[in-house]
Coordinates of C-alpha atoms and ligand atoms in Angstrom, one line a residue:
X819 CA -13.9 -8.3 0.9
X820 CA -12.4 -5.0 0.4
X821 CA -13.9 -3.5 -2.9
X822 CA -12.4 -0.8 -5.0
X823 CA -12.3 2.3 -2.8
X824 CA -8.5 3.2 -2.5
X825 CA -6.6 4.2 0.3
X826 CA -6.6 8.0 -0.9
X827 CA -10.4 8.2 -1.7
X828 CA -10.9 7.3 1.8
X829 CA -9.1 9.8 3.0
X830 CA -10.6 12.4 0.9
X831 CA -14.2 11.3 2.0
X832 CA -12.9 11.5 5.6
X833 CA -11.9 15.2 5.4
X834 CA -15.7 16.0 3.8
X835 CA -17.4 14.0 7.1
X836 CA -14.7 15.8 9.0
X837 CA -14.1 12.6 10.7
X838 CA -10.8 10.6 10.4
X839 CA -11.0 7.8 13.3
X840 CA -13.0 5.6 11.2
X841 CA -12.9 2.7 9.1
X842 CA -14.7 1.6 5.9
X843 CA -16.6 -2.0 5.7
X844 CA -18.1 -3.1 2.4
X845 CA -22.0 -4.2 3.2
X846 CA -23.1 -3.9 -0.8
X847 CA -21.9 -3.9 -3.9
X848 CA -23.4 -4.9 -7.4
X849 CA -20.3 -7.1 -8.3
X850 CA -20.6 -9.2 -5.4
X851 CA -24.5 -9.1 -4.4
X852 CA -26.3 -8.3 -7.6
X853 CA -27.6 -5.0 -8.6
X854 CA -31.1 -5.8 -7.0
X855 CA -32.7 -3.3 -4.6
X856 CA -34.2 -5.5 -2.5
X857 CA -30.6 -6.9 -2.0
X858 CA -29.9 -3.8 -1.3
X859 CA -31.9 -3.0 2.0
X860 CA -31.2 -6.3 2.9
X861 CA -27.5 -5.9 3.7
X862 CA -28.0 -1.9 4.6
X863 CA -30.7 -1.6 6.2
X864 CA -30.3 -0.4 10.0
X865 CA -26.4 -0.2 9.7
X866 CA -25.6 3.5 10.5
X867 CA -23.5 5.9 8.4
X868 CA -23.0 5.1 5.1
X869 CA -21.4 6.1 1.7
X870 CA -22.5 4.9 -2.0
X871 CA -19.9 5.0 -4.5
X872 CA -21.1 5.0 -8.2
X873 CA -18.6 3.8 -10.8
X874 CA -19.7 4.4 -14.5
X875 CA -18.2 3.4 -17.7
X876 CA -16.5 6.5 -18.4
X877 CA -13.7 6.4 -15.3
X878 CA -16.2 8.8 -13.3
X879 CA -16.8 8.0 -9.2
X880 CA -19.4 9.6 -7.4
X881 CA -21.7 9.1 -4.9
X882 CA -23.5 10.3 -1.1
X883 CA -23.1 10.1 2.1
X884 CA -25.5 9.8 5.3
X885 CA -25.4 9.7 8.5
X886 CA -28.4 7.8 8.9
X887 CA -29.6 4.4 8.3
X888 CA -31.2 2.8 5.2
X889 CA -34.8 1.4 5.7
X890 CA -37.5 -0.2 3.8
X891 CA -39.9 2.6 5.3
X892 CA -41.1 4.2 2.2
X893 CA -40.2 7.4 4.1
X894 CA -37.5 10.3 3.6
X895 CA -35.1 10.9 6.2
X896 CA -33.9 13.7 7.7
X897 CA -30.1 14.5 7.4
X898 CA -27.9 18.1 8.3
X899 CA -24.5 15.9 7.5
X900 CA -25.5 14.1 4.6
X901 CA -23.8 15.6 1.2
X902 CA -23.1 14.1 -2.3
X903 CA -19.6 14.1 -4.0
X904 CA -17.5 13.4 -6.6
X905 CA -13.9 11.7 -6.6
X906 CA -13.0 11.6 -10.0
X907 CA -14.5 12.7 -13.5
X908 CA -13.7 11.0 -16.7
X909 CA -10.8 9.1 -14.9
X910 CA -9.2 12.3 -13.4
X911 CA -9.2 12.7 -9.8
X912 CA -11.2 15.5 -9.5
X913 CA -12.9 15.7 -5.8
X914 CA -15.9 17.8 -4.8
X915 CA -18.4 17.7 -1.9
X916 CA -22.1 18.7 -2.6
X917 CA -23.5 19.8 0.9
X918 CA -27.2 18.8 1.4
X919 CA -29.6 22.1 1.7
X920 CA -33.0 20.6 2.1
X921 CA -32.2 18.6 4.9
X922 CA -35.4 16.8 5.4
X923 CA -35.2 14.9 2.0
X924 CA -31.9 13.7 2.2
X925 CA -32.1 10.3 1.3
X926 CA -35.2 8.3 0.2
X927 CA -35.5 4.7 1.8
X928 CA -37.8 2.1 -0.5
X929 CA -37.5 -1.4 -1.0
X930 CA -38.1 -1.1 -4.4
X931 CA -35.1 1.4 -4.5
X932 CA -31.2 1.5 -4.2
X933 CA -29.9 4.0 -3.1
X934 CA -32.0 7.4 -3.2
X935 CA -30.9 10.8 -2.2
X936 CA -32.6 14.1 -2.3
X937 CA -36.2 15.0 -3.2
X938 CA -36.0 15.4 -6.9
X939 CA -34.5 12.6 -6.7
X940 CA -31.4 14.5 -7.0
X941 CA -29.2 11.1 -7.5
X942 CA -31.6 7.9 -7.7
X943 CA -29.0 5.4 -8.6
X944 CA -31.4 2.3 -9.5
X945 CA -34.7 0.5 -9.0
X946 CA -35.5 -2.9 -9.0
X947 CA -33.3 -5.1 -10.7
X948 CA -30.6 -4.7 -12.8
X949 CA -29.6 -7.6 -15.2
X950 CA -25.1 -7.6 -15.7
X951 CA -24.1 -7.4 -19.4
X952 CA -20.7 -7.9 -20.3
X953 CA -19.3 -7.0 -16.8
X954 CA -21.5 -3.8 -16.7
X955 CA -24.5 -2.7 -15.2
X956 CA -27.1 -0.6 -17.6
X957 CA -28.7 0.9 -14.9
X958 CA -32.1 2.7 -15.4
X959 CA -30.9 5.6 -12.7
X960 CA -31.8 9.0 -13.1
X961 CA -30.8 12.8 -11.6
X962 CA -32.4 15.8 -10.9
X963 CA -29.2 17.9 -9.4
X964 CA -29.9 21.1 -7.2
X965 CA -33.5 20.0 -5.9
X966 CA -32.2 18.8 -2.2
X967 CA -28.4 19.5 -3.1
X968 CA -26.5 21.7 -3.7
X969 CA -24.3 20.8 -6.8
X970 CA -22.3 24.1 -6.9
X971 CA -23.8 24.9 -10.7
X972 CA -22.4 21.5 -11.7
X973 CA -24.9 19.8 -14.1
X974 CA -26.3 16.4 -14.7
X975 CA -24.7 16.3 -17.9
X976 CA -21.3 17.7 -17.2
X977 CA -20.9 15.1 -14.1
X978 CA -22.3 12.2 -15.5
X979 CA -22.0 12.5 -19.4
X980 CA -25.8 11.4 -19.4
X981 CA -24.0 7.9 -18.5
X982 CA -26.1 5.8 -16.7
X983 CA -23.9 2.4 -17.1
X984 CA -22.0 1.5 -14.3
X985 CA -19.0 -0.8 -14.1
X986 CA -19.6 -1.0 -10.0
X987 CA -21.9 0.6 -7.3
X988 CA -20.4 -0.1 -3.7
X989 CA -22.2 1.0 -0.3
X990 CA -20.0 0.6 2.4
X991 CA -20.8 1.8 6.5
X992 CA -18.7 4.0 7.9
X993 CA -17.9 3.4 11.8
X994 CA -15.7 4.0 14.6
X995 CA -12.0 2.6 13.7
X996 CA -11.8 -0.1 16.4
X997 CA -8.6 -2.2 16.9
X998 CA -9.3 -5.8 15.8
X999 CA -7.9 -9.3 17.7
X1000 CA -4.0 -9.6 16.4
X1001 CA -3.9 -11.1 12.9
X1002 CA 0.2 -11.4 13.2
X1003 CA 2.1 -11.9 16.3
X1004 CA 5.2 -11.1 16.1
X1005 CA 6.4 -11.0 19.9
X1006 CA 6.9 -8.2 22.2
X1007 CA 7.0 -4.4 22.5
X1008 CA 9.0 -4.0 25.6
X1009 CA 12.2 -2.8 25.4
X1010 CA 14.0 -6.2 26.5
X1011 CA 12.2 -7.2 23.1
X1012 CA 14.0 -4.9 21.3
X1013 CA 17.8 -5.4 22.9
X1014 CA 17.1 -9.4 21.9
X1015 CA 16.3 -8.2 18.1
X1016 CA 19.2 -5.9 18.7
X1017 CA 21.5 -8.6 19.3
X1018 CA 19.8 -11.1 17.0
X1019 CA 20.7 -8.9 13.9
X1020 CA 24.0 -7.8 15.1
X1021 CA 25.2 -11.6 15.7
X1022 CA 23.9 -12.5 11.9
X1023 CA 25.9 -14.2 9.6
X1024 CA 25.8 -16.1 6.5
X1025 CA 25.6 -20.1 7.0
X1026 CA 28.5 -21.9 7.5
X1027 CA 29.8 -23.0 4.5
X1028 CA 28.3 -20.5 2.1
X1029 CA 31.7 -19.2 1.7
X1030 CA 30.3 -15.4 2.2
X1031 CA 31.2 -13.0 5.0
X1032 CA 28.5 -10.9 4.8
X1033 CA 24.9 -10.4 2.4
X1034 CA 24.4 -7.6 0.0
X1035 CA 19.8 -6.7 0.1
X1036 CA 18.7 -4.9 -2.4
X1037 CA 16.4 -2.5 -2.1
X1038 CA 13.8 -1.5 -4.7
X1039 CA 11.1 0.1 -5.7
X1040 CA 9.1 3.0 -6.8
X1041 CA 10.5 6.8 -6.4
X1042 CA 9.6 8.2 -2.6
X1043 CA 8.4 4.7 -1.8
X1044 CA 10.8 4.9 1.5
X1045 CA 13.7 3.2 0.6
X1046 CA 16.3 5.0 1.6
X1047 CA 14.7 6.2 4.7
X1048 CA 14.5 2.3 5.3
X1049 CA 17.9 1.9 5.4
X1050 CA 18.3 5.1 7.8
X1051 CA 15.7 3.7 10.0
X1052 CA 17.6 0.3 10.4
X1053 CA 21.0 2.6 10.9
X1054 CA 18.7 4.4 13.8
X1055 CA 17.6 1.5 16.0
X1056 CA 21.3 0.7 16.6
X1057 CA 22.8 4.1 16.9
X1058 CA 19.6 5.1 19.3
X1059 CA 18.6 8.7 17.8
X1060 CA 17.6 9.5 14.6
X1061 CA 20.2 9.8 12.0
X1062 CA 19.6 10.7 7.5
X1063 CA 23.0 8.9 6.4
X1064 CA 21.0 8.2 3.3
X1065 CA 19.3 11.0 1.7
X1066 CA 15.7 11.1 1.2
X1067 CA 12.6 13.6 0.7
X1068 CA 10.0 14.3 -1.9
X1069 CA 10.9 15.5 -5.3
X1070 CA 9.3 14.6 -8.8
X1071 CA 11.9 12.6 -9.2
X1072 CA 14.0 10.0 -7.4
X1073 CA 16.2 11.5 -5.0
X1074 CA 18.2 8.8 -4.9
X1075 CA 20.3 8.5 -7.7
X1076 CA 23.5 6.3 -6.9
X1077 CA 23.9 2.9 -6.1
X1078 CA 25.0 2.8 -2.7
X1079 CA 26.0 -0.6 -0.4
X1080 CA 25.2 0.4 2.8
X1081 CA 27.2 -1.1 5.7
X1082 CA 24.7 -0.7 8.8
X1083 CA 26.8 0.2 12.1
X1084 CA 26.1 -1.5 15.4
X1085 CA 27.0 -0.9 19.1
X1086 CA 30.3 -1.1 18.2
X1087 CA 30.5 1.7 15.5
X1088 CA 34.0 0.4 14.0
X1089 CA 32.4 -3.1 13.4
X1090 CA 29.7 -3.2 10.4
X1091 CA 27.3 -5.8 10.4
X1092 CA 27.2 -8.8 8.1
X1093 CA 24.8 -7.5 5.6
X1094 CA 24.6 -4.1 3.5
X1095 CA 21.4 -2.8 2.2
X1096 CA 22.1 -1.8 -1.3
X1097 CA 20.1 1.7 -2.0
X1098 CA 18.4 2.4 -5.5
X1099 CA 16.9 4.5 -7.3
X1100 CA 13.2 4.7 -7.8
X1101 CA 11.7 2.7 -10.4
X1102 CA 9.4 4.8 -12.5
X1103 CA 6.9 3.7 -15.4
X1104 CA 8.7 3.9 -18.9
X1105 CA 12.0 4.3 -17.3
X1106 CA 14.9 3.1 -14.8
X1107 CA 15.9 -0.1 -13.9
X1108 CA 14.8 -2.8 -16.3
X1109 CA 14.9 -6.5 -16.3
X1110 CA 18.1 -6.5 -17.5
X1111 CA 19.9 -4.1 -15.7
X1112 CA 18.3 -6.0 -12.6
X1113 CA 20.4 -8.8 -13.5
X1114 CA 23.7 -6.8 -13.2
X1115 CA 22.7 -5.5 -10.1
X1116 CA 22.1 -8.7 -8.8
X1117 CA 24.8 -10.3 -10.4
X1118 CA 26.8 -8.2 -8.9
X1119 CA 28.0 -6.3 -12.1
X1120 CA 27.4 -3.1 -10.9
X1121 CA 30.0 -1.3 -8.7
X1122 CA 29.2 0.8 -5.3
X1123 CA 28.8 4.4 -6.2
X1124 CA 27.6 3.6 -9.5
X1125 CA 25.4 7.2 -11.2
X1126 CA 22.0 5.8 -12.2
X1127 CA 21.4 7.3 -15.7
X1128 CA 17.7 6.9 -16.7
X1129 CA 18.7 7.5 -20.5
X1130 CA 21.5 5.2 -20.5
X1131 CA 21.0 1.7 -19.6
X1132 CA 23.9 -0.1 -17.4
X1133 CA 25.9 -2.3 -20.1
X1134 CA 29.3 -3.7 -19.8
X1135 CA 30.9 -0.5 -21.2
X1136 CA 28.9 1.2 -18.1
X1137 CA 32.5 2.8 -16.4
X1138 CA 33.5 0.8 -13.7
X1139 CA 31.6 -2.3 -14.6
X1140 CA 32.5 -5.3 -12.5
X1141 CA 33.5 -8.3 -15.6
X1142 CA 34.1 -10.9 -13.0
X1143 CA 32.1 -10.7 -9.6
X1144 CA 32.7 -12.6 -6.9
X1145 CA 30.3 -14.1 -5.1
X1146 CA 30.5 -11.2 -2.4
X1147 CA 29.6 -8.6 -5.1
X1148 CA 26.4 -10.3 -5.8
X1149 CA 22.8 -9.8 -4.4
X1150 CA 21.7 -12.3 -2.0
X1151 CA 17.7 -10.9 -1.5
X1152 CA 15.7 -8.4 -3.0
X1153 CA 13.5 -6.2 -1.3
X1154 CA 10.5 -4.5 -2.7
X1155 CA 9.8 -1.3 -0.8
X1156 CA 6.1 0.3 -1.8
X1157 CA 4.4 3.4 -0.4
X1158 CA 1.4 2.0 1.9
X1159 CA -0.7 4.9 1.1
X1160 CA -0.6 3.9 -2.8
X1161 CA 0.8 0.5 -2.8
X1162 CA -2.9 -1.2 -2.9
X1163 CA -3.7 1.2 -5.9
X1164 CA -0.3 1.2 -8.0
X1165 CA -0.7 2.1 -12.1
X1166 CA -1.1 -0.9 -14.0
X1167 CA 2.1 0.0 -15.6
X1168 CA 4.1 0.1 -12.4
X1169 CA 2.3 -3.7 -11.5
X1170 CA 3.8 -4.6 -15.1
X1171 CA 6.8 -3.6 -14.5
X1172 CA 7.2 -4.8 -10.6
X1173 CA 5.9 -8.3 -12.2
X1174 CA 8.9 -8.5 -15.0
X1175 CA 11.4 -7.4 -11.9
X1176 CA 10.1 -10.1 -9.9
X1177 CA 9.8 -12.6 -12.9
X1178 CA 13.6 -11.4 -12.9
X1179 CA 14.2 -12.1 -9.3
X1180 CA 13.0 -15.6 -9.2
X1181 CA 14.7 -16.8 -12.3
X1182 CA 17.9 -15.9 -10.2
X1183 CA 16.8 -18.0 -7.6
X1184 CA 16.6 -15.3 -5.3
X1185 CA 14.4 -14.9 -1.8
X1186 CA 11.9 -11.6 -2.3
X1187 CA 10.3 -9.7 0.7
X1188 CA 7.9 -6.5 0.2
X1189 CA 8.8 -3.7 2.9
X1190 CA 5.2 -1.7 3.2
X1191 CA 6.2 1.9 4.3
X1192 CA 4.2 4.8 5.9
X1193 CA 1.5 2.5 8.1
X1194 CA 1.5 5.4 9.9
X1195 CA -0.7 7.0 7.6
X1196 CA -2.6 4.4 6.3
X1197 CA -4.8 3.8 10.5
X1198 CA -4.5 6.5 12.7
X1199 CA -3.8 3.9 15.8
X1200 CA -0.5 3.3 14.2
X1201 CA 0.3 6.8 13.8
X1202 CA -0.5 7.0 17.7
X1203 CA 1.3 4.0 18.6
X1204 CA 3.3 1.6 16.3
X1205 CA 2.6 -1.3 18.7
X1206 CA -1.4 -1.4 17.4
X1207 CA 0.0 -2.4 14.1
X1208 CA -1.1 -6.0 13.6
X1209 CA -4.4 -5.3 15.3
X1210 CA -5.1 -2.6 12.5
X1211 CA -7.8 -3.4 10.2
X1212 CA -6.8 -1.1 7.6
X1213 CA -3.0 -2.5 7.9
X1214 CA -4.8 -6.2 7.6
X1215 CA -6.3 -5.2 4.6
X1216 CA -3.4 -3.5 2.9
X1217 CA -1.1 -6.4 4.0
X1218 CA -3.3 -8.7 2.1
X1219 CA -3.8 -6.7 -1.0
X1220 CA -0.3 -6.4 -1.5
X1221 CA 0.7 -10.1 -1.2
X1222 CA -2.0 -10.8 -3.9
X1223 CA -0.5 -8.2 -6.0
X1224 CA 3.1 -9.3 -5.9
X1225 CA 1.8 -13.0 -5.5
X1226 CA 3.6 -13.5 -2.2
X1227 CA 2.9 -14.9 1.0
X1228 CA 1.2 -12.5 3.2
X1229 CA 4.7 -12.9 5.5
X1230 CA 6.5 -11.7 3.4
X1231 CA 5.0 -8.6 3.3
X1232 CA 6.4 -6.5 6.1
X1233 CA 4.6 -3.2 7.4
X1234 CA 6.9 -0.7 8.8
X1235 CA 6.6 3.1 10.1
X1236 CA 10.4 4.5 9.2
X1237 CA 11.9 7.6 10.8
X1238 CA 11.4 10.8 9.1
X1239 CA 10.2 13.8 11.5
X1240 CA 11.5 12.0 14.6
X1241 CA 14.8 12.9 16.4
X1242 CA 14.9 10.4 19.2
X1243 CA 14.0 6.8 18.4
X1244 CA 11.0 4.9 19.7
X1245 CA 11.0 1.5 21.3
X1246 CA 7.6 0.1 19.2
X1247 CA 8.9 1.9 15.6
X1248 CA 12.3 0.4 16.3
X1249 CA 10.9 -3.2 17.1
X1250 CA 8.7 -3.4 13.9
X1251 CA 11.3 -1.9 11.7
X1252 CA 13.7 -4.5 13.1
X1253 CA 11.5 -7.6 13.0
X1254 CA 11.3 -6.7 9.7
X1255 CA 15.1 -6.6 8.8
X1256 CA 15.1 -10.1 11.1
X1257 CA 12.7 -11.5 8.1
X1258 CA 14.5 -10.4 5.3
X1259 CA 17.9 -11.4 7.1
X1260 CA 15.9 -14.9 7.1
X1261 CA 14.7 -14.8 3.7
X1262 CA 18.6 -14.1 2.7
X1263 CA 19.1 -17.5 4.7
X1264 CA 16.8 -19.5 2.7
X1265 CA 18.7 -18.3 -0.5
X1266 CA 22.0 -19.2 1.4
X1267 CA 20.9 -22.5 2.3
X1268 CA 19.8 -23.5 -1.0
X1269 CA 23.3 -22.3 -2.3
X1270 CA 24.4 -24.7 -0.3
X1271 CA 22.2 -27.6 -0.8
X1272 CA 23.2 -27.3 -4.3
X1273 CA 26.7 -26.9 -4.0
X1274 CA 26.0 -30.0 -1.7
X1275 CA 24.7 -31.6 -4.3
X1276 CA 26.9 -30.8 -6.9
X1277 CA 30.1 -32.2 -4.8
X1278 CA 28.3 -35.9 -4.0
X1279 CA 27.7 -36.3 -7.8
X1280 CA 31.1 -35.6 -9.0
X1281 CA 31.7 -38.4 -5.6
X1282 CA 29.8 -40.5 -7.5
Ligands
GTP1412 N1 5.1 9.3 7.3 C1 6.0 8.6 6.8 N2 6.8 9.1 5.9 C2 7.8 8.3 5.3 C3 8.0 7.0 5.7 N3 9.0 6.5 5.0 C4 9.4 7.5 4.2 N4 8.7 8.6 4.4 C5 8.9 9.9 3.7 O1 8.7 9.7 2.3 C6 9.6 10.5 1.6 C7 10.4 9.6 0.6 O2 11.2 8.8 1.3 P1 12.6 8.3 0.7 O3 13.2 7.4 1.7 O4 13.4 9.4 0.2 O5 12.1 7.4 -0.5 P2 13.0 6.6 -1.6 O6 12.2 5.3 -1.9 O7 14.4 6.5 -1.2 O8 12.8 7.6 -2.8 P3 13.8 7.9 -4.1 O9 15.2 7.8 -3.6 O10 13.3 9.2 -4.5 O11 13.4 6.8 -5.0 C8 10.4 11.2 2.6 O12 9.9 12.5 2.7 C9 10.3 10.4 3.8 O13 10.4 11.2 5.0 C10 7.1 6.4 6.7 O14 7.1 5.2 7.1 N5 6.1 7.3 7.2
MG1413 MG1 16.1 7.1 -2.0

């Protein structure tokens, strides 16, 4: 189970243990166990490192961290590394570490106790048991900041708001990132792998009898998400260095802010493959594309080149607006693209919004696919070598949380690492990125074939 600790909040506790090759398992929480101390020992007892994360009704996340092991002994322990922290205040991200400075009281192991650290007891977070009302936990936990920590002149009040409710309390160990057995195969890394996905994609085409020469995928999603450098990392396997025919980078806003079809080159630079990738811009909260302009895009209404104007939404007076598309004008797949260091944590307004674009997507009949971007920051052994991807516990985790958010099957949701500081491609990054462009060119052949079913269908009636 994964519990509610993001992506980011890891990271942040990582730089205060000054650690980063490790990975977070969930031994306790109240939600799943039952706020009961006894409960507590039970499943954290003897299990190393590990780091309790308060949650209280107010939006505010806080907690400790040791380096030594929970007991029933009835004893303090003795910690140098142990600290408390804070990761958010009143909803607000708002990170602090508290470094321990009476060492030998840093946490306080009783059965009849949760979690206990410091001397005064600087953060007691409950005793005994605590009965759930309502989804929340009125805890009977109590503070005495500064005894065995030092809380930088913050006080009880200011930190907790004298809240003692808790919506969730989470203990999860902290150990050694180890590569797990692999939860996808895919095929191989060698580089004969990669000249046979090479091929594969270059030789695509639309069924038979579709009547198409070549697919239009969509690409969308949130600003900075990687969509553009998605279709630049495609471009880059084939051309066999590095190359930024799209532009991409940071900004506050989308950087992206034409519609462009993207023809992707292959060995034979003059010949375009049979399928563009059709660049966005990034959808953002309370603006950009909507549900309707989706349709035009999709419907093929909206012409290559087209200036995305936040304020103004695409209509059929939009200049250039295509009145009669062809069937080669129109979308054939849609590709989500998210951010893998946010995509398991994305605003409930951005979730309502993906939702109504995907609500969108299937009443068109379409196939969907979610690209998941920047694995290489989500596990460090993917950063080090792309081919540790689906033996990533971290990855496995994010994979799954983002097929339950979009409601998809798990593969349909694609990992990638894309180019960006690179200049000479990599045989692993290249094979990932391209078995993903081999699903989506087989999602776009689902749709194709059920084009053609129907049409199928359609002609033996009127036979009939
Ligand atoms: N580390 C890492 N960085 C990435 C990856 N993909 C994209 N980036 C970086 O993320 C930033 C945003 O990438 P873009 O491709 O511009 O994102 P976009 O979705 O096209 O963004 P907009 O056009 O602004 O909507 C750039 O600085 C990229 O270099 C990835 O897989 N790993
Ligand atoms: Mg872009």
């Amino acid at each position: 189970m994964a519990g509610k600790l993001t992506l980011s909040q890891k990271k942040q506790l990582l730089t205060y243990i000054q650690e980063y090759k490790k990975d977070f398992r969930l031994l306790y929480s109240f939600s799943k166990d039952g706020a009961n101390s006894s409960t507590f020992h039970q499943l954290c007892n003897d299990r190393g490192p590990t780091v309790t994360i308060v949650y209280d009704v107010a939006g505010t996340i806080y907690g400790g961290y040791t380096e030594k092991s929970w007991s029933s002994s009835g004893q303090y322990v003795k910690d140098d590394r142990a600290f408390l922290f804070r990761l958010q205040q009143n909803g607000k991200t708002d990170p602090s570490k508290f470094a321990v400075k009476v060492p030998d009281r840093a946490i306080y192991c009783n059965v009849g106790y949760g979690p206990v650290f410091g001397g005064g007891y600087d953060l007691c977070t409950f005793s005994g048991t605590v009965t759930e009302t309502n989804g929340t936990y009125p805890t009977n936990a109590s503070y005495k900041f500064g005894y065995s920590y030092d809380m930088a002149g913050i006080s009880v009040e200011e930190l907790t708001n004298n809240i003692v409710t808790f919506s969730e309390l989470e203990v999860y160990s902290v150990t050694d990132s180890v590569l797990v057995p692999v939860w996808r195969d895919i095929g191989g890394w060698e580089h004969q792998d990669l000249d046979q996905l090479k091929h594969d994609i270059e030789n695509w085409s639309p069924p038979q009898g579709v009547g198409l020469k070549s697919a239009n995928i969509l690409l969308l999603g949130p600003f900075g998400a990687g969509k553009s450098s998605f279709f630049n990392t495609i471009a880059s396997c084939f051309r066999g260095h590095t190359t930024e025919q799209a532009m991409c980078g940071s900004a506050e806003l989308s950087i992206t802010t034409k519609y462009n079809m993207y023809r992707v080159r292959g060995s034979a630079i003059t010949q375009p493959m049979k399928f563009k990738l059709c660049d966005t811009r990034g959808l953002e909260e309370n603006q950009g594309i909507d549900a309707q302009e989706l349709g035009y895009l999709i419907d093929g209404n909206v012409p290559n080149g087209y200036e995305f104007n936040p304020s103004v939404q695409i209509s059929p007076e939009t200049h250039g607006f295509v009145t009669t598309p062809t069937p080669s004008n129109k979308v054939h797949c849609v590709c989500f693209v998210v951010d893998g260091t946010s995509a398991a944590d994305l605003s409930a307004k951005m979730v309502v919004k993906i939702k109504t674009l995907q609500a969108k997507v299937r009443r068109k009949g379409l196939s969907q696919v979610v690209i998941v971007t920047k694995i290489d920051k989500v596990c460090f052994h993917v950063k080090e070598d792309a081919s540790t991807v689906f033996r990533s516990a971290s990855v496995k985790e994010l994979i799954d949380s983002v097929a339950t958010i979009f409601g998809i099957s798990r593969n349909h949701v694609l990992p990638v690492k894309n180019y960006e500081k690179e200049i000479n491609t990599k045989d692993t990054i290249s094979i990932l990125a391209l078995r993903a462009m081999q699903q989506i060119l087989r999602a776009t052949d689902d749709y194709m074939l059920n084009l053609l079913d129907s049409s199928d269908d359609k002609n033996n009636h009127s036979d009939d």
